[in-house]
Short mmCIF file of C-alpha atoms and ligand atoms in Angstrom, two decimals:
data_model
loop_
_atom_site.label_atom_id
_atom_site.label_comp_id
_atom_site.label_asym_id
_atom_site.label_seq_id
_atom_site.Cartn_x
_atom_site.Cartn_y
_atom_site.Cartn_z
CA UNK A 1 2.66 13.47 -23.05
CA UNK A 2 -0.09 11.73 -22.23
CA UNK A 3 -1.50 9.93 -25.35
CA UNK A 4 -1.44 6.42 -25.25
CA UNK A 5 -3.01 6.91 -21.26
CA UNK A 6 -6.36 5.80 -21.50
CA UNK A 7 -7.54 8.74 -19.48
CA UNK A 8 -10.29 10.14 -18.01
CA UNK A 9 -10.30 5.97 -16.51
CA UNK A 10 -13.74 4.14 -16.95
CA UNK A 11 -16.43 4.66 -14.30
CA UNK A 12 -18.41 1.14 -14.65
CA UNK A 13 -21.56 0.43 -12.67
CA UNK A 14 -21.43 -3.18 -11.52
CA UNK A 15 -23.93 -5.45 -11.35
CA UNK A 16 -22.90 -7.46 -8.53
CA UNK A 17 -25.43 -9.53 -6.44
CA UNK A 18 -24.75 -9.11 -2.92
CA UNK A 19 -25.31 -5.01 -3.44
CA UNK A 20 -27.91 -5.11 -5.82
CA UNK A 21 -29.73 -7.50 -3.22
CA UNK A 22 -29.00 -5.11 -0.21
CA UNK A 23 -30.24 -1.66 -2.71
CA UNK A 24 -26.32 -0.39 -2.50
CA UNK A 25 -25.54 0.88 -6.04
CA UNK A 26 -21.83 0.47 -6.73
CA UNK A 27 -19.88 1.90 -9.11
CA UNK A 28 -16.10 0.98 -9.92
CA UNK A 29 -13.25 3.58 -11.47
CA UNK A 30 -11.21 1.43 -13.23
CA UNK A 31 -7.87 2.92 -12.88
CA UNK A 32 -6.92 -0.87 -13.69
CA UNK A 33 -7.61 0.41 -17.59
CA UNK A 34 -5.04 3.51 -18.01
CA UNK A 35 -1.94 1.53 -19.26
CA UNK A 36 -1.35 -2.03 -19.51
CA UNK A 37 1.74 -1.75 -17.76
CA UNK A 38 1.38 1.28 -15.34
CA UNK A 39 -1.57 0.77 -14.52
CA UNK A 40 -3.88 2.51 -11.64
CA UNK A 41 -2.86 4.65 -9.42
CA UNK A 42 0.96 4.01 -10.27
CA UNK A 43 0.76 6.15 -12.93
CA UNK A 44 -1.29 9.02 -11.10
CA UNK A 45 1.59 8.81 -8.37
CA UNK A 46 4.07 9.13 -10.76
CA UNK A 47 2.97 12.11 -13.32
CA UNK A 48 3.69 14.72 -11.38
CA UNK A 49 7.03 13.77 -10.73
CA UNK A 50 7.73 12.19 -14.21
CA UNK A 51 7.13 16.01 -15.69
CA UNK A 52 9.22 17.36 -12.90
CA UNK A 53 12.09 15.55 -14.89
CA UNK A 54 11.39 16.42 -18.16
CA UNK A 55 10.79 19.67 -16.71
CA UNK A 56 13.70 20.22 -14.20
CA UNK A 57 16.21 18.29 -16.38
CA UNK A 58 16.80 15.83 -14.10
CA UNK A 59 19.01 12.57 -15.73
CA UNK A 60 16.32 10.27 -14.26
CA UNK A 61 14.41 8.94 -11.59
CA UNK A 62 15.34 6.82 -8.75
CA UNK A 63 13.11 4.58 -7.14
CA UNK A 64 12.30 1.74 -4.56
CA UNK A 65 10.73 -1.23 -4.06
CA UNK A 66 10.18 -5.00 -3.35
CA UNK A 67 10.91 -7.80 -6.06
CA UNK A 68 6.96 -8.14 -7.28
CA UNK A 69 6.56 -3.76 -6.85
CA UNK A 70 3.85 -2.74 -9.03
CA UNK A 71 5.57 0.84 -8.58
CA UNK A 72 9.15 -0.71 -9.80
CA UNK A 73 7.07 -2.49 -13.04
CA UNK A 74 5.21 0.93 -13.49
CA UNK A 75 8.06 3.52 -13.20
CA UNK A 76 10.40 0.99 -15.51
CA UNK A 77 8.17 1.72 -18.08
CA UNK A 78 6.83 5.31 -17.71
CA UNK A 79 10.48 5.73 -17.85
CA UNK A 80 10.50 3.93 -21.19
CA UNK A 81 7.77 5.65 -22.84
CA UNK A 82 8.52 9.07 -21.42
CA UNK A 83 12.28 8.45 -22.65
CA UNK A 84 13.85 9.24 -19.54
CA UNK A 85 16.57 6.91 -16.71
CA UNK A 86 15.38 4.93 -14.74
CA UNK A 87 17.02 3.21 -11.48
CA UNK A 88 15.33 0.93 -8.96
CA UNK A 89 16.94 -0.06 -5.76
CA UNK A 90 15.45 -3.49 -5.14
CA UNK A 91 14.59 -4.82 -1.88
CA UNK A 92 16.78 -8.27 -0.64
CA UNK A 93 20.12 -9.49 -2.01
CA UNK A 94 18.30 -12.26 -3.29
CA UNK A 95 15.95 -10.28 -5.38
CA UNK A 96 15.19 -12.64 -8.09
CA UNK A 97 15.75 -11.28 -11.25
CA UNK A 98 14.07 -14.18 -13.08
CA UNK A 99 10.36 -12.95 -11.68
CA UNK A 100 8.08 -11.41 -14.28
CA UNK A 101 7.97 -7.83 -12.90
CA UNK A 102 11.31 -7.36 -12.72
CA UNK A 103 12.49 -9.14 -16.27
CA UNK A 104 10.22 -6.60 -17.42
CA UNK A 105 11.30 -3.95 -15.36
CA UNK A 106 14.82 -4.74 -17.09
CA UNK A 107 13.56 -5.11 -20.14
CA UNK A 108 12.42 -1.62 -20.06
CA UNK A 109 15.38 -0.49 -19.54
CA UNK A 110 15.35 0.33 -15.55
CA UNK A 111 18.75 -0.25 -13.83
CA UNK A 112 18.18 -2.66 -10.66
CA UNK A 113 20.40 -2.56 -7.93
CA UNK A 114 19.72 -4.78 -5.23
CA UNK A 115 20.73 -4.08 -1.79
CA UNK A 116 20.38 -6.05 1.66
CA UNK A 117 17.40 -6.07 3.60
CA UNK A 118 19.31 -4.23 6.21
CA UNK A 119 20.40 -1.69 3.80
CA UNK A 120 17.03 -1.21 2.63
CA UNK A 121 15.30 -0.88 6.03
CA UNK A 122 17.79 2.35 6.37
CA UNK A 123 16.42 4.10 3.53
CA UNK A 124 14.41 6.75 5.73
CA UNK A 125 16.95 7.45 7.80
CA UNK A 126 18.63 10.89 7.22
CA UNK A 127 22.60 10.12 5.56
CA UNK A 128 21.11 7.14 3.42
CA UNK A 129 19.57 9.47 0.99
CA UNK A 130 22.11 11.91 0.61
CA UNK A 131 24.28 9.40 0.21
CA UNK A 132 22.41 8.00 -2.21
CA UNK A 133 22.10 11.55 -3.76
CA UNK A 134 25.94 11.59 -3.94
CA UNK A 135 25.85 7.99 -6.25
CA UNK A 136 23.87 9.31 -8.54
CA UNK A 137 23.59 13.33 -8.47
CA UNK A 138 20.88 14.28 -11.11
CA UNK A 139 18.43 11.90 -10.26
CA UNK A 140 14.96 12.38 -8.85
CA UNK A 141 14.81 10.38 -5.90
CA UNK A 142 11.02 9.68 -5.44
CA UNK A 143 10.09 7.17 -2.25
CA UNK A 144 8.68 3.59 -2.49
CA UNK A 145 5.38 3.29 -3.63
CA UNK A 146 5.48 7.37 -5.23
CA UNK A 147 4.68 8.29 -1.69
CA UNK A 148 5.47 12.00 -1.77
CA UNK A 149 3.22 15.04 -2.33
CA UNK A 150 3.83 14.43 -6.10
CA UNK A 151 1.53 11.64 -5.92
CA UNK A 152 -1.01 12.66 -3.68
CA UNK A 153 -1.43 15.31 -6.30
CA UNK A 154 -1.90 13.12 -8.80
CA UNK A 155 -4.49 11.16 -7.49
CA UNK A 156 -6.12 14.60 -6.57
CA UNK A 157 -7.35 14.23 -10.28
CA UNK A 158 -9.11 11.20 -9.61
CA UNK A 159 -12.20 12.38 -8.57
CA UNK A 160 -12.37 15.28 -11.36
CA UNK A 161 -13.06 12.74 -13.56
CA UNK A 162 -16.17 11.44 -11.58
CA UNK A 163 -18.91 13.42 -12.13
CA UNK A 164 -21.75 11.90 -9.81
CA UNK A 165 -22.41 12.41 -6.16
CA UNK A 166 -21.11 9.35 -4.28
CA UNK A 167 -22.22 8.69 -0.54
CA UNK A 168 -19.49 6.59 0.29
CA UNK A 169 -15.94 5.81 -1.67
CA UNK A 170 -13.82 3.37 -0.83
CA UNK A 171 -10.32 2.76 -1.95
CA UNK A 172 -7.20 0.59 -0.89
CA UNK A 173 -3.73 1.62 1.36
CA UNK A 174 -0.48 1.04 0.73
CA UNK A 175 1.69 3.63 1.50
CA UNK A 176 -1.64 5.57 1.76
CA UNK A 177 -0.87 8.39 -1.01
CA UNK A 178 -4.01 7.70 -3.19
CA UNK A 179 -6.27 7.43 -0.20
CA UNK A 180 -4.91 11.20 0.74
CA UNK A 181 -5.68 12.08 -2.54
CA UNK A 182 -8.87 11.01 -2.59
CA UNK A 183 -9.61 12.29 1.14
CA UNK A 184 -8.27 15.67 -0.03
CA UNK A 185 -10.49 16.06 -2.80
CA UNK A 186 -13.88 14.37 -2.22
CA UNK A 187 -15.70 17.59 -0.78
CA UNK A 188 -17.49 17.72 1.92
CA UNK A 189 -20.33 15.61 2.15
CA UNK A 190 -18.78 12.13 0.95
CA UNK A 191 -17.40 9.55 3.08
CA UNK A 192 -14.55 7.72 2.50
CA UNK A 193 -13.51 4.42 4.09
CA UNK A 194 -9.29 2.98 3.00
CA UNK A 195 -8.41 -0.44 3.87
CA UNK A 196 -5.19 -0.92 4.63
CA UNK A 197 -3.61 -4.47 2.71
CA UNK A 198 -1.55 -4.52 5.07
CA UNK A 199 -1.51 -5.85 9.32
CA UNK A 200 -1.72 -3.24 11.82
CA UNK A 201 -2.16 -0.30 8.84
CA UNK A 202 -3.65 2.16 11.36
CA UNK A 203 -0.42 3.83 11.89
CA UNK A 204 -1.28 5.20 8.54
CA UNK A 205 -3.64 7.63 9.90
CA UNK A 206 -1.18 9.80 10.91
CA UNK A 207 0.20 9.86 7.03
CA UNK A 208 -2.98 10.66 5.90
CA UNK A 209 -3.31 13.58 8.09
CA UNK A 210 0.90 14.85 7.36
CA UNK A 211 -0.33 14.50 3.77
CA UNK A 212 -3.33 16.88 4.22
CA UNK A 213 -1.29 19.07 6.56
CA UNK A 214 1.05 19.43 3.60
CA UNK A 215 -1.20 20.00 1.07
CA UNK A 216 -2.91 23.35 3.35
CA UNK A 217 0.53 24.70 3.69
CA UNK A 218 0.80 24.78 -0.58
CA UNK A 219 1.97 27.93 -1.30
CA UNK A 220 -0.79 27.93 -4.23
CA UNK A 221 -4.23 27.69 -4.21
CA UNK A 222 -5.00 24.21 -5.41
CA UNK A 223 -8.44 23.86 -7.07
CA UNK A 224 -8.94 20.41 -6.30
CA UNK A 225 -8.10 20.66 -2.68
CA UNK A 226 -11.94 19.67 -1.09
CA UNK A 227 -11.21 17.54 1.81
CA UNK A 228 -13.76 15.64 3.66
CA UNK A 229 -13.54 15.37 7.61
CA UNK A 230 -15.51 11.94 7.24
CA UNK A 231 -12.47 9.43 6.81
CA UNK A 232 -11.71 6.32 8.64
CA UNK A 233 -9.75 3.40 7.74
CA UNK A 234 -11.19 -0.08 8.06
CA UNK A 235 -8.51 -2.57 9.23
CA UNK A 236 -10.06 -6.42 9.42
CA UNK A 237 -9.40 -7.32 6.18
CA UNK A 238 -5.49 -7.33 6.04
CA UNK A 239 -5.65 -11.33 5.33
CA UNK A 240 -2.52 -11.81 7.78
CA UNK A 241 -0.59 -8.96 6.28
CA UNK A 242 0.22 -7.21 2.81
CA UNK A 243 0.58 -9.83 -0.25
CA UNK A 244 -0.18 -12.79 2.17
CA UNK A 245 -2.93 -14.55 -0.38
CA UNK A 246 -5.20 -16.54 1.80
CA UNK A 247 -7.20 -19.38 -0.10
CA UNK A 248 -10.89 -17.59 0.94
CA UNK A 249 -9.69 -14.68 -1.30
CA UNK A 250 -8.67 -16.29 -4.11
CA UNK A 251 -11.93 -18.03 -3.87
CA UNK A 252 -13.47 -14.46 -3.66
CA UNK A 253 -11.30 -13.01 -6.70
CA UNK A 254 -12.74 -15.93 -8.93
CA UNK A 255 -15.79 -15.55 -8.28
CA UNK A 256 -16.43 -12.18 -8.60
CA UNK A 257 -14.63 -12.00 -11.52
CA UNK A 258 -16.98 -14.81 -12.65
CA UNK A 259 -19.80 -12.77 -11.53
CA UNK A 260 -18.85 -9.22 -13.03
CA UNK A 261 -16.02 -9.99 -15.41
CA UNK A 262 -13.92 -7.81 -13.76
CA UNK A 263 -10.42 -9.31 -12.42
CA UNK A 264 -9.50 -7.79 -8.84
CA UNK A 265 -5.59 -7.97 -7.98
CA UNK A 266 -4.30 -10.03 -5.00
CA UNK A 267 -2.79 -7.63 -2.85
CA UNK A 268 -5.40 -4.29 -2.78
CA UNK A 269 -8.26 -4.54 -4.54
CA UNK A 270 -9.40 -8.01 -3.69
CA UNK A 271 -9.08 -7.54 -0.02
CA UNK A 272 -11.04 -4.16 -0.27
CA UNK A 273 -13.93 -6.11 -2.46
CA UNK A 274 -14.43 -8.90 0.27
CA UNK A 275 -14.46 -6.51 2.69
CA UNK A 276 -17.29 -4.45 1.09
CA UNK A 277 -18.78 -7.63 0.49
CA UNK A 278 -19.07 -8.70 4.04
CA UNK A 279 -19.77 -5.26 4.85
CA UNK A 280 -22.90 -4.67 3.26
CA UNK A 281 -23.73 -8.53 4.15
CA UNK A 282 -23.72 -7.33 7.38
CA UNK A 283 -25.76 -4.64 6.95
CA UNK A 284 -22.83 -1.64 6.77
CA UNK A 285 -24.80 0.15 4.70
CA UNK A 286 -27.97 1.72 4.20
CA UNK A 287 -30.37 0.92 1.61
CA UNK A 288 -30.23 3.22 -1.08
CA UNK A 289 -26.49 3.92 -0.52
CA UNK A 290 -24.25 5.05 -3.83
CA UNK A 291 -20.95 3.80 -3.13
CA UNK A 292 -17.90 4.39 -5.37
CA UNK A 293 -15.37 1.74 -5.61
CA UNK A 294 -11.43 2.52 -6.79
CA UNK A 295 -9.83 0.02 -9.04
CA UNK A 296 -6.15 0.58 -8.52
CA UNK A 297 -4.77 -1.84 -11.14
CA UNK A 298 -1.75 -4.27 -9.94
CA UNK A 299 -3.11 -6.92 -12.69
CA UNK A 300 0.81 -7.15 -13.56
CA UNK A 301 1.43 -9.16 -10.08
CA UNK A 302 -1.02 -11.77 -10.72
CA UNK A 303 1.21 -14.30 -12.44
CA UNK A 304 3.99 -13.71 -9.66
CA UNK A 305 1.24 -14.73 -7.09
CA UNK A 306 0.27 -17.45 -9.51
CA UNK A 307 3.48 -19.06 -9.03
CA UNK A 308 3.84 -18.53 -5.19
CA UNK A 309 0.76 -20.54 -5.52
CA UNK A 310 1.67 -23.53 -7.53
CA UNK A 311 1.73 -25.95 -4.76
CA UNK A 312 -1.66 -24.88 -3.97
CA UNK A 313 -4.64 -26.51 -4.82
CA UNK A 314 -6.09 -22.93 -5.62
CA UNK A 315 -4.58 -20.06 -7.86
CA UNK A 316 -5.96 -16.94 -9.35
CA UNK A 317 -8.04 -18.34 -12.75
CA UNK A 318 -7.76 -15.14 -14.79
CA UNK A 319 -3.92 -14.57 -15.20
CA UNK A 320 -3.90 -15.61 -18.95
CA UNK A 321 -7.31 -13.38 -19.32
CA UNK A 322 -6.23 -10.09 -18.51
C1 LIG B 1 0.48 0.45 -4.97
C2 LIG B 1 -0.93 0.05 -4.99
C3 LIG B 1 -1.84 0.50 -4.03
C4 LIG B 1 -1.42 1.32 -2.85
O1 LIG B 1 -1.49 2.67 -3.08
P1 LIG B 1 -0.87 3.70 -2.06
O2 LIG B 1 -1.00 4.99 -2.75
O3 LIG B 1 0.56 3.31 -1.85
O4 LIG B 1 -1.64 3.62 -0.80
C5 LIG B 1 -3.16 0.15 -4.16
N1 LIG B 1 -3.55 -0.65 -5.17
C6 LIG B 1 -2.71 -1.13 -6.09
C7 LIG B 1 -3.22 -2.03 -7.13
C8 LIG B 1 -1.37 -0.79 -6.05
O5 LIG B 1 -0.54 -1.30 -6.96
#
């Protein structure tokens, strides 16, 4: 099922300046490389879940998400290549159709069905999902972004593939389901700092902790369950609130994509990067530190931002690279 996954992902040391000039040693997992279309931690949120169709039966899976949803791009096509339905409910009547993730989301054969901002702000209320359930009986319904325990499992596997000790690892928040993941399952001695990409992300705390209160109440055993106590979540570097694109980070994306030949995406990654960046400027960490960076992909938004950008006198340099 899984062949044309490039999996275990890449674990790259990078030779970037500002941490080789402070003694931090960083390391980056590129989840970025597993598909070029589901890339990152998409596709770790959605295996579990994928195989609980094929498994189950189900006729599909149903999903959310905004018009530029990595998660909508990525499902579209797992659904594709795993030969099962897929349906997105799309955020905003005026979901344009004409933007590149969701031509391709079409083009791989997901149904979109746009509904009102209204109606979509509902969607965790109790009613709107059976309801929903009702429309289309036989589907999976998983939540925006794969937040459910399916996906915290899957990024569980994460760090199995990572075979040296790490002092600190950092990784982005979203809906905070690969953070969990990687919280549940970096042992005891690591630290791990998220950073939310989006303003005032510290309600996610308490999501991280339902997550890990769910995972202890499994009825099995998991082998990867290894949480670490030493979490926190590091909110200054939001840049005005998720997907707002701020001209000192593009600046930052170019050049350290200059610098390491790596391309960062707009929304998570980058804002993680400059944060570590002006982190260990700062001091953060101590000499000697071994820090482990998570590349969650989202490459496949970078020409959407592009064009949000085009009246800009700055865009992201790399689009036609990658
Ligand atoms: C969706 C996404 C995230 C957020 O992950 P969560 O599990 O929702 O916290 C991070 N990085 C990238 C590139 C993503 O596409």
């Amino acid at each position: 099922m899984l062949s044309m996954f490039n999996l275990p992902s890449p674990l790259e040391k990078i030779e970037w300046s500002v941490a080789l000039d402070h003694g931090i040693e960083v390391w980056m997992k590129r989840d970025d490389q597993i598909h070029h279309v589901i890339s990152g931690n998409k596709w770790r949120k959605l295996k579990y879940s994928v195989k609980e169709v094929r498994d189950k039966k189900y006729d599909g899976l149903l999903t959310f998400g905004g018009a530029f949803s990595n998660h909508i791009a990525a499902t579209a096509h797992a659904g594709r290549v795993h030969g099962i339905s897929t349906i997105g409910i799309i955020r905003g009547e005026e979901a344009d159709r004409a933007n590149p993730t969701l031509t391709k989301a079409l083009k791989d054969g997901m149904q979109l069905v746009p509904i009102s901002r209204e109606e979509y702000a509902r969607k965790e209320l109790e009613g709107f999902l059976e309801q929903l359930q009702a429309q289309y009986p036989g589907y999976l319904i998983v939540p925006e972004g794969g937040a459910n325990r399916n996906g915290v499992l899957g990024c569980m596997e994460i760090l199995t593939e990572v075979q040296l000790d790490f002092d600190v690892i950092a990784c982005p928040l979203g809906t905070s389901t690969t953070f969990s993941g990687i919280v549940a399952s970096a042992g005891a001695t690591a630290e791990v700092l998220g950073f939310p990409a989006l303003k005032g992300g510290g309600y996610l705390r308490a999501h991280v902790n339902n997550f890990l209160e769910e995972l202890k109440s499994t009825p099995k055993q998991l082998s990867t369950f290894s949480p670490t106590q030493n979490w926190k979540l590091i909110e200054d570097y939001h840049f005005g609130g998720f997907a707002k694109m701020k001209e000192p980070l593009v600046r930052f994306m170019n050049a350290f994509w200059k610098e390491t030949g790596i391309p960062l995406d707009p929304v998570y990654t980058a804002k993680m990067m400059f944060g570590l960046d002006e982190m260990i400027r700062k001091g953060h960490f101590k000499n000697g530190t071994k820090l482990l960076t998570l590349h969650t992909g989202g490459l496949q938004g970078i020409a959407g931002m592009n064009k949000k950008l085009k009246n800009k006198n700055y865009n992201i340099e790399y689009e036609d690279k990658i």
